[in-house]
PDB file of C-alpha atoms in Angstrom:
ATOM      1  CA  MET A   7      -0.693   8.733  -1.688  1.00 80.00           C
ATOM      2  CA  LYS A   8      -2.621  11.224   0.392  1.00 90.00           C
ATOM      3  CA  ALA A   9      -5.404  10.390   2.816  1.00 91.00           C
ATOM      4  CA  SER A  10      -7.672  12.967   1.187  1.00 92.00           C
ATOM      5  CA  GLU A  11      -7.408  11.062  -2.113  1.00 94.00           C
ATOM      6  CA  LEU A  12      -8.261   7.810  -0.345  1.00 93.00           C
ATOM      7  CA  ARG A  13     -11.277   9.277   1.451  1.00 93.00           C
ATOM      8  CA  GLN A  14     -12.872  10.037  -1.923  1.00 94.00           C
ATOM      9  CA  MET A  15     -12.732   6.363  -2.906  1.00 94.00           C
ATOM     10  CA  THR A  16     -15.470   3.820  -2.218  1.00 93.00           C
ATOM     11  CA  GLY A  17     -14.977   0.791   0.000  1.00 93.00           C
ATOM     12  CA  ALA A  18     -14.622  -1.543  -2.979  1.00 96.00           C
ATOM     13  CA  GLU A  19     -12.013   0.718  -4.571  1.00 96.00           C
ATOM     14  CA  LEU A  20     -10.095   0.856  -1.294  1.00 96.00           C
ATOM     15  CA  ASN A  21     -10.121  -2.928  -1.001  1.00 97.00           C
ATOM     16  CA  LYS A  22      -8.792  -3.210  -4.565  1.00 97.00           C
ATOM     17  CA  LYS A  23      -6.116  -0.611  -3.803  1.00 97.00           C
ATOM     18  CA  GLU A  24      -5.047  -2.530  -0.701  1.00 97.00           C
ATOM     19  CA  LEU A  25      -4.737  -5.765  -2.672  1.00 98.00           C
ATOM     20  CA  ASP A  26      -2.657  -4.011  -5.336  1.00 98.00           C
ATOM     21  CA  LEU A  27      -0.374  -2.492  -2.698  1.00 98.00           C
ATOM     22  CA  ARG A  28       0.073  -5.849  -0.958  1.00 98.00           C
ATOM     23  CA  GLU A  29       0.976  -7.454  -4.287  1.00 98.00           C
ATOM     24  CA  ASP A  30       3.514  -4.698  -4.988  1.00 97.00           C
ATOM     25  CA  LEU A  31       4.966  -5.131  -1.504  1.00 97.00           C
ATOM     26  CA  PHE A  32       5.322  -8.878  -1.988  1.00 97.00           C
ATOM     27  CA  LYS A  33       7.090  -8.412  -5.326  1.00 96.00           C
ATOM     28  CA  LEU A  34       9.458  -5.799  -3.903  1.00 96.00           C
ATOM     29  CA  GLN A  35      10.282  -7.942  -0.870  1.00 96.00           C
ATOM     30  CA  PHE A  36      11.017 -10.874  -3.163  1.00 96.00           C
ATOM     31  CA  GLN A  37      13.282  -8.742  -5.351  1.00 95.00           C
ATOM     32  CA  HIS A  38      14.992  -7.329  -2.269  1.00 95.00           C
ATOM     33  CA  LYS A  39      15.892 -10.823  -1.063  1.00 94.00           C
ATOM     34  CA  ILE A  40      17.345 -11.751  -4.445  1.00 95.00           C
ATOM     35  CA  ARG A  41      19.224  -8.526  -5.138  1.00 94.00           C
ATOM     36  CA  SER A  42      19.389  -4.987  -3.843  1.00 91.00           C
ATOM     37  CA  LEU A  43      16.670  -2.551  -4.827  1.00 91.00           C
ATOM     38  CA  GLU A  44      17.231   0.791  -6.502  1.00 93.00           C
ATOM     39  CA  ASN A  45      14.945   2.443  -3.965  1.00 94.00           C
ATOM     40  CA  PRO A  46      14.621   0.392  -0.757  1.00 93.00           C
ATOM     41  CA  ALA A  47      12.614   3.214   0.845  1.00 96.00           C
ATOM     42  CA  ARG A  48       9.754   2.168  -1.440  1.00 96.00           C
ATOM     43  CA  LEU A  49       9.142  -0.834   0.837  1.00 96.00           C
ATOM     44  CA  ARG A  50       8.458   1.456   3.779  1.00 97.00           C
ATOM     45  CA  GLN A  51       6.297   3.761   1.680  1.00 97.00           C
ATOM     46  CA  ILE A  52       4.107   0.880   0.493  1.00 97.00           C
ATOM     47  CA  ARG A  53       3.686  -0.411   4.054  1.00 97.00           C
ATOM     48  CA  LYS A  54       2.567   3.055   5.150  1.00 97.00           C
ATOM     49  CA  ASP A  55       0.148   3.279   2.208  1.00 97.00           C
ATOM     50  CA  ILE A  56      -1.382  -0.067   3.191  1.00 98.00           C
ATOM     51  CA  ALA A  57      -1.825   1.169   6.764  1.00 97.00           C
ATOM     52  CA  ARG A  58      -3.361   4.390   5.453  1.00 97.00           C
ATOM     53  CA  VAL A  59      -5.875   2.450   3.337  1.00 97.00           C
ATOM     54  CA  GLN A  60      -6.789   0.219   6.282  1.00 97.00           C
ATOM     55  CA  THR A  61      -7.317   3.272   8.495  1.00 96.00           C
ATOM     56  CA  ILE A  62      -9.663   4.876   5.944  1.00 96.00           C
ATOM     57  CA  LEU A  63     -11.583   1.588   5.602  1.00 96.00           C
ATOM     58  CA  THR A  64     -12.012   1.473   9.381  1.00 95.00           C
ATOM     59  CA  GLU A  65     -13.167   5.093   9.467  1.00 93.00           C
ATOM     60  CA  GLN A  66     -15.731   4.418   6.750  1.00 93.00           C
ATOM     61  CA  ALA A  67     -16.994   1.297   8.521  1.00 91.00           C
ATOM     62  CA  GLN A  68     -17.564   3.241  11.753  1.00 91.00           C
ATOM     63  CA  ALA A  69     -19.375   6.121  10.045  1.00 76.00           C
TER      64      ALA A  69
END
């Protein structure tokens, strides 16, 4: 997910996106503890996407 795509979203959409990403992260972490994942790099990618969304939310709040 690119930051330019996120900047076009509203605050409510960003909050929803963050919740969805956190849910995905939780599910992947749970699966990872039970068995190995096909793509363990996805965990890192989701964490970075969450951070990206939070950064955009902060930028929008300051503007």
